[in-house]
mmCIF file with all atom_site columns, C-alpha atoms in Angstrom:
data_model
loop_
_atom_site.group_PDB
_atom_site.id
_atom_site.type_symbol
_atom_site.label_atom_id
_atom_site.label_alt_id
_atom_site.label_comp_id
_atom_site.label_asym_id
_atom_site.label_entity_id
_atom_site.label_seq_id
_atom_site.pdbx_PDB_ins_code
_atom_site.Cartn_x
_atom_site.Cartn_y
_atom_site.Cartn_z
_atom_site.occupancy
_atom_site.B_iso_or_equiv
_atom_site.pdbx_formal_charge
_atom_site.auth_seq_id
_atom_site.auth_comp_id
_atom_site.auth_asym_id
_atom_site.auth_atom_id
_atom_site.pdbx_PDB_model_num
ATOM 1   C CA . MET A 1 1   ? 15.005  12.064  -23.447 1.00 0.00 ? 23  MET A CA 1
ATOM 2   C CA . PRO A 1 2   ? 16.897  9.704   -21.223 1.00 0.00 ? 24  PRO A CA 1
ATOM 3   C CA . GLN A 1 3   ? 14.911  7.869   -18.612 1.00 0.00 ? 25  GLN A CA 1
ATOM 4   C CA . ARG A 1 4   ? 14.066  9.749   -15.350 1.00 0.00 ? 26  ARG A CA 1
ATOM 5   C CA . VAL A 1 5   ? 12.789  8.939   -11.911 1.00 0.00 ? 27  VAL A CA 1
ATOM 6   C CA . VAL A 1 6   ? 9.826   10.911  -11.242 1.00 0.00 ? 28  VAL A CA 1
ATOM 7   C CA . CYS A 1 7   ? 7.167   11.130  -8.269  1.00 0.00 ? 29  CYS A CA 1
ATOM 8   C CA . ASP A 1 8   ? 3.675   12.671  -8.274  1.00 0.00 ? 30  ASP A CA 1
ATOM 9   C CA . ILE A 1 9   ? 2.623   13.209  -4.539  1.00 0.00 ? 31  ILE A CA 1
ATOM 10  C CA . SER A 1 10  ? -0.750  14.993  -3.612  1.00 0.00 ? 32  SER A CA 1
ATOM 11  C CA . ILE A 1 11  ? -0.012  16.917  -0.199  1.00 0.00 ? 33  ILE A CA 1
ATOM 12  C CA . SER A 1 12  ? -1.809  19.540  2.060   1.00 0.00 ? 34  SER A CA 1
ATOM 13  C CA . ALA A 1 13  ? -0.729  23.147  2.567   1.00 0.00 ? 35  ALA A CA 1
ATOM 14  C CA . ASP A 1 14  ? 1.522   21.964  5.561   1.00 0.00 ? 36  ASP A CA 1
ATOM 15  C CA . GLY A 1 15  ? 3.162   19.033  3.810   1.00 0.00 ? 37  GLY A CA 1
ATOM 16  C CA . TYR A 1 16  ? 1.061   16.134  4.846   1.00 0.00 ? 38  TYR A CA 1
ATOM 17  C CA . ALA A 1 17  ? 0.220   13.392  2.125   1.00 0.00 ? 39  ALA A CA 1
ATOM 18  C CA . ALA A 1 18  ? -1.907  11.321  4.668   1.00 0.00 ? 40  ALA A CA 1
ATOM 19  C CA . GLY A 1 19  ? -3.424  11.856  8.074   1.00 0.00 ? 41  GLY A CA 1
ATOM 20  C CA . PRO A 1 20  ? -2.804  9.867   11.302  1.00 0.00 ? 42  PRO A CA 1
ATOM 21  C CA . HIS A 1 21  ? -4.388  6.522   11.939  1.00 0.00 ? 43  HIS A CA 1
ATOM 22  C CA . GLN A 1 22  ? -4.723  5.231   8.713   1.00 0.00 ? 44  GLN A CA 1
ATOM 23  C CA . THR A 1 23  ? -6.854  1.876   8.524   1.00 0.00 ? 45  THR A CA 1
ATOM 24  C CA . ALA A 1 24  ? -8.325  -0.514  5.764   1.00 0.00 ? 46  ALA A CA 1
ATOM 25  C CA . GLU A 1 25  ? -11.433 1.848   6.401   1.00 0.00 ? 47  GLU A CA 1
ATOM 26  C CA . LYS A 1 26  ? -9.632  5.152   6.381   1.00 0.00 ? 48  LYS A CA 1
ATOM 27  C CA . PRO A 1 27  ? -6.690  4.533   3.803   1.00 0.00 ? 49  PRO A CA 1
ATOM 28  C CA . PHE A 1 28  ? -5.565  8.188   4.054   1.00 0.00 ? 50  PHE A CA 1
ATOM 29  C CA . GLY A 1 29  ? -6.317  8.492   8.009   1.00 0.00 ? 51  GLY A CA 1
ATOM 30  C CA . ASP A 1 30  ? -7.995  11.136  9.894   1.00 0.00 ? 52  ASP A CA 1
ATOM 31  C CA . GLY A 1 31  ? -8.795  14.761  9.058   1.00 0.00 ? 53  GLY A CA 1
ATOM 32  C CA . PRO A 1 32  ? -10.086 16.227  5.754   1.00 0.00 ? 54  PRO A CA 1
ATOM 33  C CA . VAL A 1 33  ? -7.976  13.969  3.759   1.00 0.00 ? 55  VAL A CA 1
ATOM 34  C CA . ASP A 1 34  ? -10.589 13.619  0.867   1.00 0.00 ? 56  ASP A CA 1
ATOM 35  C CA . ARG A 1 35  ? -9.482  17.158  0.012   1.00 0.00 ? 57  ARG A CA 1
ATOM 36  C CA . LEU A 1 36  ? -5.983  15.871  -0.821  1.00 0.00 ? 58  LEU A CA 1
ATOM 37  C CA . HIS A 1 37  ? -7.137  14.060  -4.232  1.00 0.00 ? 59  HIS A CA 1
ATOM 38  C CA . ALA A 1 38  ? -10.340 15.993  -4.881  1.00 0.00 ? 60  ALA A CA 1
ATOM 39  C CA . TRP A 1 39  ? -8.626  17.593  -7.689  1.00 0.00 ? 61  TRP A CA 1
ATOM 40  C CA . MET A 1 40  ? -8.202  14.292  -9.472  1.00 0.00 ? 62  MET A CA 1
ATOM 41  C CA . PHE A 1 41  ? -11.725 13.379  -9.132  1.00 0.00 ? 63  PHE A CA 1
ATOM 42  C CA . ASP A 1 42  ? -14.007 16.607  -8.836  1.00 0.00 ? 64  ASP A CA 1
ATOM 43  C CA . THR A 1 43  ? -11.984 18.674  -11.354 1.00 0.00 ? 65  THR A CA 1
ATOM 44  C CA . PRO A 1 44  ? -10.638 16.192  -13.775 1.00 0.00 ? 66  PRO A CA 1
ATOM 45  C CA . ASP A 1 45  ? -10.720 18.121  -16.861 1.00 0.00 ? 67  ASP A CA 1
ATOM 46  C CA . GLU A 1 46  ? -9.174  21.196  -15.429 1.00 0.00 ? 68  GLU A CA 1
ATOM 47  C CA . ASN A 1 47  ? -6.135  19.118  -14.378 1.00 0.00 ? 69  ASN A CA 1
ATOM 48  C CA . ARG A 1 48  ? -6.017  16.744  -17.391 1.00 0.00 ? 70  ARG A CA 1
ATOM 49  C CA . VAL A 1 49  ? -2.378  17.282  -18.080 1.00 0.00 ? 71  VAL A CA 1
ATOM 50  C CA . GLU A 1 50  ? -1.407  16.336  -14.585 1.00 0.00 ? 72  GLU A CA 1
ATOM 51  C CA . VAL A 1 51  ? -3.644  13.404  -14.246 1.00 0.00 ? 73  VAL A CA 1
ATOM 52  C CA . ASP A 1 52  ? -2.318  11.883  -17.664 1.00 0.00 ? 74  ASP A CA 1
ATOM 53  C CA . ARG A 1 53  ? 1.288   12.576  -16.525 1.00 0.00 ? 75  ARG A CA 1
ATOM 54  C CA . ILE A 1 54  ? 0.754   10.074  -13.443 1.00 0.00 ? 76  ILE A CA 1
ATOM 55  C CA . THR A 1 55  ? 0.042   7.451   -15.909 1.00 0.00 ? 77  THR A CA 1
ATOM 56  C CA . GLU A 1 56  ? 2.768   7.832   -18.480 1.00 0.00 ? 78  GLU A CA 1
ATOM 57  C CA . ALA A 1 57  ? 5.632   6.170   -16.656 1.00 0.00 ? 79  ALA A CA 1
ATOM 58  C CA . GLY A 1 58  ? 6.846   2.680   -17.779 1.00 0.00 ? 80  GLY A CA 1
ATOM 59  C CA . ALA A 1 59  ? 6.882   1.177   -14.203 1.00 0.00 ? 81  ALA A CA 1
ATOM 60  C CA . TYR A 1 60  ? 6.095   2.178   -10.641 1.00 0.00 ? 82  TYR A CA 1
ATOM 61  C CA . VAL A 1 61  ? 7.615   1.646   -7.192  1.00 0.00 ? 83  VAL A CA 1
ATOM 62  C CA . MET A 1 62  ? 5.436   1.894   -4.012  1.00 0.00 ? 84  MET A CA 1
ATOM 63  C CA . GLY A 1 63  ? 5.833   1.246   -0.523  1.00 0.00 ? 85  GLY A CA 1
ATOM 64  C CA . ARG A 1 64  ? 3.738   -1.737  1.168   1.00 0.00 ? 86  ARG A CA 1
ATOM 65  C CA . ASN A 1 65  ? 1.491   0.808   3.104   1.00 0.00 ? 87  ASN A CA 1
ATOM 66  C CA . MET A 1 66  ? 0.419   2.307   -0.156  1.00 0.00 ? 88  MET A CA 1
ATOM 67  C CA . PHE A 1 67  ? -0.470  -1.126  -1.539  1.00 0.00 ? 89  PHE A CA 1
ATOM 68  C CA . GLY A 1 68  ? -2.616  -1.915  1.408   1.00 0.00 ? 90  GLY A CA 1
ATOM 69  C CA . PRO A 1 69  ? -2.996  -1.934  5.355   1.00 0.00 ? 91  PRO A CA 1
ATOM 70  C CA . VAL A 1 70  ? -1.910  -5.400  6.015   1.00 0.00 ? 92  VAL A CA 1
ATOM 71  C CA . ARG A 1 71  ? 1.071   -5.786  8.226   1.00 0.00 ? 93  ARG A CA 1
ATOM 72  C CA . GLY A 1 72  ? 3.228   -8.783  8.901   1.00 0.00 ? 94  GLY A CA 1
ATOM 73  C CA . GLU A 1 73  ? 2.721   -12.023 6.910   1.00 0.00 ? 95  GLU A CA 1
ATOM 74  C CA . TRP A 1 74  ? 0.567   -11.267 3.564   1.00 0.00 ? 96  TRP A CA 1
ATOM 75  C CA . ASP A 1 75  ? -3.264  -11.911 3.541   1.00 0.00 ? 97  ASP A CA 1
ATOM 76  C CA . LEU A 1 76  ? -3.456  -13.256 0.127   1.00 0.00 ? 98  LEU A CA 1
ATOM 77  C CA . SER A 1 77  ? -6.845  -12.188 -0.369  1.00 0.00 ? 99  SER A CA 1
ATOM 78  C CA . TRP A 1 78  ? -5.452  -8.475  -0.452  1.00 0.00 ? 100 TRP A CA 1
ATOM 79  C CA . THR A 1 79  ? -4.945  -7.435  -3.979  1.00 0.00 ? 101 THR A CA 1
ATOM 80  C CA . GLY A 1 80  ? -4.746  -3.624  -3.338  1.00 0.00 ? 102 GLY A CA 1
ATOM 81  C CA . TRP A 1 81  ? -7.050  -0.644  -3.125  1.00 0.00 ? 103 TRP A CA 1
ATOM 82  C CA . TRP A 1 82  ? -8.098  -0.419  -6.683  1.00 0.00 ? 104 TRP A CA 1
ATOM 83  C CA . GLY A 1 83  ? -10.124 -3.544  -7.371  1.00 0.00 ? 105 GLY A CA 1
ATOM 84  C CA . GLU A 1 84  ? -9.704  -5.837  -10.082 1.00 0.00 ? 106 GLU A CA 1
ATOM 85  C CA . GLU A 1 85  ? -8.350  -3.436  -12.687 1.00 0.00 ? 107 GLU A CA 1
ATOM 86  C CA . PRO A 1 86  ? -5.751  -0.813  -11.108 1.00 0.00 ? 108 PRO A CA 1
ATOM 87  C CA . PRO A 1 87  ? -4.984  2.317   -13.100 1.00 0.00 ? 109 PRO A CA 1
ATOM 88  C CA . TYR A 1 88  ? -1.266  1.503   -13.396 1.00 0.00 ? 110 TYR A CA 1
ATOM 89  C CA . ARG A 1 89  ? -1.244  -0.746  -16.386 1.00 0.00 ? 111 ARG A CA 1
ATOM 90  C CA . ARG A 1 90  ? 2.282   -1.375  -16.000 1.00 0.00 ? 112 ARG A CA 1
ATOM 91  C CA . PRO A 1 91  ? 4.675   -3.253  -13.595 1.00 0.00 ? 113 PRO A CA 1
ATOM 92  C CA . VAL A 1 92  ? 4.483   -1.880  -9.920  1.00 0.00 ? 114 VAL A CA 1
ATOM 93  C CA . TYR A 1 93  ? 7.254   -2.880  -7.731  1.00 0.00 ? 115 TYR A CA 1
ATOM 94  C CA . VAL A 1 94  ? 6.066   -2.948  -3.985  1.00 0.00 ? 116 VAL A CA 1
ATOM 95  C CA . LEU A 1 95  ? 8.490   -2.692  -1.170  1.00 0.00 ? 117 LEU A CA 1
ATOM 96  C CA . THR A 1 96  ? 8.045   -5.112  1.498   1.00 0.00 ? 118 THR A CA 1
ATOM 97  C CA . HIS A 1 97  ? 9.790   -7.296  4.196   1.00 0.00 ? 119 HIS A CA 1
ATOM 98  C CA . HIS A 1 98  ? 7.665   -10.401 3.365   1.00 0.00 ? 120 HIS A CA 1
ATOM 99  C CA . ALA A 1 99  ? 7.847   -12.275 0.106   1.00 0.00 ? 121 ALA A CA 1
ATOM 100 C CA . ARG A 1 100 ? 4.787   -12.617 -2.202  1.00 0.00 ? 122 ARG A CA 1
ATOM 101 C CA . THR A 1 101 ? 4.333   -14.089 -5.427  1.00 0.00 ? 123 THR A CA 1
ATOM 102 C CA . PRO A 1 102 ? 3.676   -11.528 -8.315  1.00 0.00 ? 124 PRO A CA 1
ATOM 103 C CA . LEU A 1 103 ? 0.134   -10.554 -8.694  1.00 0.00 ? 125 LEU A CA 1
ATOM 104 C CA . THR A 1 104 ? -1.283  -10.113 -12.318 1.00 0.00 ? 126 THR A CA 1
ATOM 105 C CA . MET A 1 105 ? -4.468  -7.986  -12.407 1.00 0.00 ? 127 MET A CA 1
ATOM 106 C CA . GLN A 1 106 ? -6.858  -6.910  -15.234 1.00 0.00 ? 128 GLN A CA 1
ATOM 107 C CA . GLY A 1 107 ? -5.797  -3.987  -17.526 1.00 0.00 ? 129 GLY A CA 1
ATOM 108 C CA . GLY A 1 108 ? -1.932  -4.876  -17.576 1.00 0.00 ? 130 GLY A CA 1
ATOM 109 C CA . THR A 1 109 ? -0.973  -4.089  -13.929 1.00 0.00 ? 131 THR A CA 1
ATOM 110 C CA . THR A 1 110 ? 1.499   -6.552  -12.203 1.00 0.00 ? 132 THR A CA 1
ATOM 111 C CA . PHE A 1 111 ? 2.281   -6.039  -8.601  1.00 0.00 ? 133 PHE A CA 1
ATOM 112 C CA . ILE A 1 112 ? 5.970   -7.532  -8.225  1.00 0.00 ? 134 ILE A CA 1
ATOM 113 C CA . PHE A 1 113 ? 7.059   -7.496  -4.296  1.00 0.00 ? 135 PHE A CA 1
ATOM 114 C CA . VAL A 1 114 ? 10.470  -6.709  -3.580  1.00 0.00 ? 136 VAL A CA 1
ATOM 115 C CA . THR A 1 115 ? 12.135  -7.506  -0.310  1.00 0.00 ? 137 THR A CA 1
ATOM 116 C CA . GLU A 1 116 ? 15.834  -6.356  -1.051  1.00 0.00 ? 138 GLU A CA 1
ATOM 117 C CA . GLY A 1 117 ? 15.147  -2.697  -0.688  1.00 0.00 ? 139 GLY A CA 1
ATOM 118 C CA . ILE A 1 118 ? 14.747  0.618   -2.596  1.00 0.00 ? 140 ILE A CA 1
ATOM 119 C CA . HIS A 1 119 ? 17.744  0.199   -4.980  1.00 0.00 ? 141 HIS A CA 1
ATOM 120 C CA . ALA A 1 120 ? 16.686  -3.216  -5.750  1.00 0.00 ? 142 ALA A CA 1
ATOM 121 C CA . ALA A 1 121 ? 12.996  -1.960  -6.689  1.00 0.00 ? 143 ALA A CA 1
ATOM 122 C CA . LEU A 1 122 ? 14.178  0.897   -8.674  1.00 0.00 ? 144 LEU A CA 1
ATOM 123 C CA . ASP A 1 123 ? 16.998  -1.264  -10.773 1.00 0.00 ? 145 ASP A CA 1
ATOM 124 C CA . GLN A 1 124 ? 14.126  -3.757  -11.514 1.00 0.00 ? 146 GLN A CA 1
ATOM 125 C CA . ALA A 1 125 ? 11.447  -1.004  -12.332 1.00 0.00 ? 147 ALA A CA 1
ATOM 126 C CA . ARG A 1 126 ? 14.271  0.754   -14.583 1.00 0.00 ? 148 ARG A CA 1
ATOM 127 C CA . ALA A 1 127 ? 14.689  -2.410  -16.611 1.00 0.00 ? 149 ALA A CA 1
ATOM 128 C CA . ALA A 1 128 ? 10.930  -2.911  -17.040 1.00 0.00 ? 150 ALA A CA 1
ATOM 129 C CA . ALA A 1 129 ? 10.248  0.673   -18.005 1.00 0.00 ? 151 ALA A CA 1
ATOM 130 C CA . GLY A 1 130 ? 12.479  0.805   -21.097 1.00 0.00 ? 152 GLY A CA 1
ATOM 131 C CA . ASP A 1 131 ? 12.687  4.139   -22.494 1.00 0.00 ? 153 ASP A CA 1
ATOM 132 C CA . ARG A 1 132 ? 9.888   5.346   -20.390 1.00 0.00 ? 154 ARG A CA 1
ATOM 133 C CA . ASP A 1 133 ? 10.144  7.186   -16.891 1.00 0.00 ? 155 ASP A CA 1
ATOM 134 C CA . VAL A 1 134 ? 10.103  5.208   -13.576 1.00 0.00 ? 156 VAL A CA 1
ATOM 135 C CA . ALA A 1 135 ? 7.470   6.734   -11.123 1.00 0.00 ? 157 ALA A CA 1
ATOM 136 C CA . ILE A 1 136 ? 7.745   6.504   -7.382  1.00 0.00 ? 158 ILE A CA 1
ATOM 137 C CA . ALA A 1 137 ? 4.222   6.148   -6.507  1.00 0.00 ? 159 ALA A CA 1
ATOM 138 C CA . GLY A 1 138 ? 4.316   6.819   -2.744  1.00 0.00 ? 160 GLY A CA 1
ATOM 139 C CA . GLY A 1 139 ? 3.591   6.994   0.107   1.00 0.00 ? 161 GLY A CA 1
ATOM 140 C CA . ALA A 1 140 ? 5.385   9.667   1.543   1.00 0.00 ? 162 ALA A CA 1
ATOM 141 C CA . ALA A 1 141 ? 7.624   7.499   3.556   1.00 0.00 ? 163 ALA A CA 1
ATOM 142 C CA . THR A 1 142 ? 8.753   5.687   0.445   1.00 0.00 ? 164 THR A CA 1
ATOM 143 C CA . VAL A 1 143 ? 9.185   8.912   -1.440  1.00 0.00 ? 165 VAL A CA 1
ATOM 144 C CA . ASN A 1 144 ? 11.254  10.418  1.551   1.00 0.00 ? 166 ASN A CA 1
ATOM 145 C CA . GLN A 1 145 ? 13.585  7.504   1.298   1.00 0.00 ? 167 GLN A CA 1
ATOM 146 C CA . TYR A 1 146 ? 14.148  7.999   -2.484  1.00 0.00 ? 168 TYR A CA 1
ATOM 147 C CA . LEU A 1 147 ? 14.646  11.631  -2.050  1.00 0.00 ? 169 LEU A CA 1
ATOM 148 C CA . ALA A 1 148 ? 17.039  10.985  0.745   1.00 0.00 ? 170 ALA A CA 1
ATOM 149 C CA . ALA A 1 149 ? 19.023  8.591   -1.407  1.00 0.00 ? 171 ALA A CA 1
ATOM 150 C CA . GLY A 1 150 ? 19.237  11.074  -4.202  1.00 0.00 ? 172 GLY A CA 1
ATOM 151 C CA . LEU A 1 151 ? 17.332  8.976   -6.666  1.00 0.00 ? 173 LEU A CA 1
ATOM 152 C CA . ILE A 1 152 ? 14.397  11.125  -7.587  1.00 0.00 ? 174 ILE A CA 1
ATOM 153 C CA . ASP A 1 153 ? 14.951  13.541  -10.546 1.00 0.00 ? 175 ASP A CA 1
ATOM 154 C CA . GLU A 1 154 ? 11.649  15.413  -10.873 1.00 0.00 ? 176 GLU A CA 1
ATOM 155 C CA . LEU A 1 155 ? 9.215   15.921  -8.045  1.00 0.00 ? 177 LEU A CA 1
ATOM 156 C CA . ARG A 1 156 ? 5.745   17.002  -8.964  1.00 0.00 ? 178 ARG A CA 1
ATOM 157 C CA . THR A 1 157 ? 3.607   17.971  -5.935  1.00 0.00 ? 179 THR A CA 1
ATOM 158 C CA . HIS A 1 158 ? -0.191  18.606  -5.967  1.00 0.00 ? 180 HIS A CA 1
ATOM 159 C CA . ILE A 1 159 ? -0.685  21.070  -2.986  1.00 0.00 ? 181 ILE A CA 1
ATOM 160 C CA . ALA A 1 160 ? -4.436  21.100  -1.591  1.00 0.00 ? 182 ALA A CA 1
ATOM 161 C CA . PRO A 1 161 ? -5.696  24.200  0.161   1.00 0.00 ? 183 PRO A CA 1
ATOM 162 C CA . VAL A 1 162 ? -6.108  22.378  3.507   1.00 0.00 ? 184 VAL A CA 1
ATOM 163 C CA . THR A 1 163 ? -4.024  21.455  6.525   1.00 0.00 ? 185 THR A CA 1
ATOM 164 C CA . LEU A 1 164 ? -3.730  18.107  8.251   1.00 0.00 ? 186 LEU A CA 1
ATOM 165 C CA . ALA A 1 165 ? -1.436  19.017  11.291  1.00 0.00 ? 187 ALA A CA 1
ATOM 166 C CA . ALA A 1 166 ? -0.133  15.453  11.778  1.00 0.00 ? 188 ALA A CA 1
ATOM 167 C CA . GLY A 1 167 ? 0.329   12.423  9.648   1.00 0.00 ? 189 GLY A CA 1
ATOM 168 C CA . GLU A 1 168 ? 2.731   10.954  7.199   1.00 0.00 ? 190 GLU A CA 1
ATOM 169 C CA . ARG A 1 169 ? 4.643   14.006  5.738   1.00 0.00 ? 191 ARG A CA 1
ATOM 170 C CA . LEU A 1 170 ? 6.607   14.800  2.638   1.00 0.00 ? 192 LEU A CA 1
ATOM 171 C CA . PHE A 1 171 ? 10.159  15.509  3.462   1.00 0.00 ? 193 PHE A CA 1
ATOM 172 C CA . ASP A 1 172 ? 10.474  14.037  6.884   1.00 0.00 ? 194 ASP A CA 1
ATOM 173 C CA . GLY A 1 173 ? 14.009  12.777  7.505   1.00 0.00 ? 195 GLY A CA 1
ATOM 174 C CA . VAL A 1 174 ? 15.185  13.984  4.026   1.00 0.00 ? 196 VAL A CA 1
ATOM 175 C CA . PRO A 1 175 ? 18.378  16.113  3.969   1.00 0.00 ? 197 PRO A CA 1
ATOM 176 C CA . PRO A 1 176 ? 18.286  19.667  2.670   1.00 0.00 ? 198 PRO A CA 1
ATOM 177 C CA . LEU A 1 177 ? 17.536  19.676  -1.185  1.00 0.00 ? 199 LEU A CA 1
ATOM 178 C CA . ASP A 1 178 ? 18.437  22.061  -3.994  1.00 0.00 ? 200 ASP A CA 1
ATOM 179 C CA . LEU A 1 179 ? 15.211  22.207  -5.890  1.00 0.00 ? 201 LEU A CA 1
ATOM 180 C CA . GLU A 1 180 ? 14.610  24.051  -9.294  1.00 0.00 ? 202 GLU A CA 1
ATOM 181 C CA . LEU A 1 181 ? 11.031  25.083  -9.993  1.00 0.00 ? 203 LEU A CA 1
ATOM 182 C CA . VAL A 1 182 ? 10.066  23.836  -13.516 1.00 0.00 ? 204 VAL A CA 1
ATOM 183 C CA . GLU A 1 183 ? 6.668   24.889  -13.749 1.00 0.00 ? 205 GLU A CA 1
ATOM 184 C CA . ALA A 1 184 ? 3.674   26.024  -11.292 1.00 0.00 ? 206 ALA A CA 1
ATOM 185 C CA . ARG A 1 185 ? -0.033  26.386  -12.152 1.00 0.00 ? 207 ARG A CA 1
ATOM 186 C CA . GLY A 1 186 ? -3.085  26.966  -9.779  1.00 0.00 ? 208 GLY A CA 1
ATOM 187 C CA . ALA A 1 187 ? -6.179  25.211  -10.316 1.00 0.00 ? 209 ALA A CA 1
ATOM 188 C CA . ALA A 1 188 ? -9.641  25.497  -8.425  1.00 0.00 ? 210 ALA A CA 1
ATOM 189 C CA . LEU A 1 189 ? -8.752  22.736  -5.825  1.00 0.00 ? 211 LEU A CA 1
ATOM 190 C CA . VAL A 1 190 ? -4.966  22.428  -5.962  1.00 0.00 ? 212 VAL A CA 1
ATOM 191 C CA . THR A 1 191 ? -1.758  24.233  -6.835  1.00 0.00 ? 213 THR A CA 1
ATOM 192 C CA . HIS A 1 192 ? 0.587   22.087  -9.123  1.00 0.00 ? 214 HIS A CA 1
ATOM 193 C CA . ALA A 1 193 ? 4.309   22.624  -8.278  1.00 0.00 ? 215 ALA A CA 1
ATOM 194 C CA . THR A 1 194 ? 6.839   20.849  -10.381 1.00 0.00 ? 216 THR A CA 1
ATOM 195 C CA . TYR A 1 195 ? 10.702  20.684  -9.112  1.00 0.00 ? 217 TYR A CA 1
ATOM 196 C CA . ARG A 1 196 ? 13.936  19.210  -10.654 1.00 0.00 ? 218 ARG A CA 1
ATOM 197 C CA . VAL A 1 197 ? 16.067  17.762  -7.964  1.00 0.00 ? 219 VAL A CA 1
ATOM 198 C CA . ARG A 1 198 ? 19.454  19.325  -8.591  1.00 0.00 ? 220 ARG A CA 1
ATOM 199 C CA . ARG A 1 199 ? 22.606  17.405  -7.547  1.00 0.00 ? 221 ARG A CA 1
#
């Protein structure tokens, strides 16, 4: 199978991937945001296929906001939300306006900071991934940029049965898309819906 660009994103029923007022203490903002990812942590066995898919990519791209709450010049003591051993175990290309030396973590994850924009980050991730897929890891603003540019092949939404009413929303600023439903499955805490983005 040829290399694809895929995206997994947990959202509320009204489409938000995070609430308003995100901080270091509240990385997903205000509201019942713990419900967005409860399916991964509270019922992992029921959702094993979907959890495993997230870590199958050969490389990842994420926005600076997903890497951390720091703005402006880097605080070099900040190494991400995930501790010494992040779950990616592959190269992760972080979109930023501020250069930083690559950061190698335990377990095989290396964060590479890309200042040249979404296309440059994707090109580097494609080269690093080999014959594996590249995953756009988030947050919603980064996913929306890649969707608007027509660069995502498969969008895997994980919809929690809760609404947030405000925050960072999937599809904001994205032109109309033609999506083909590939598969859908309901579980106790989430509905998984996977779409192919038609061009």
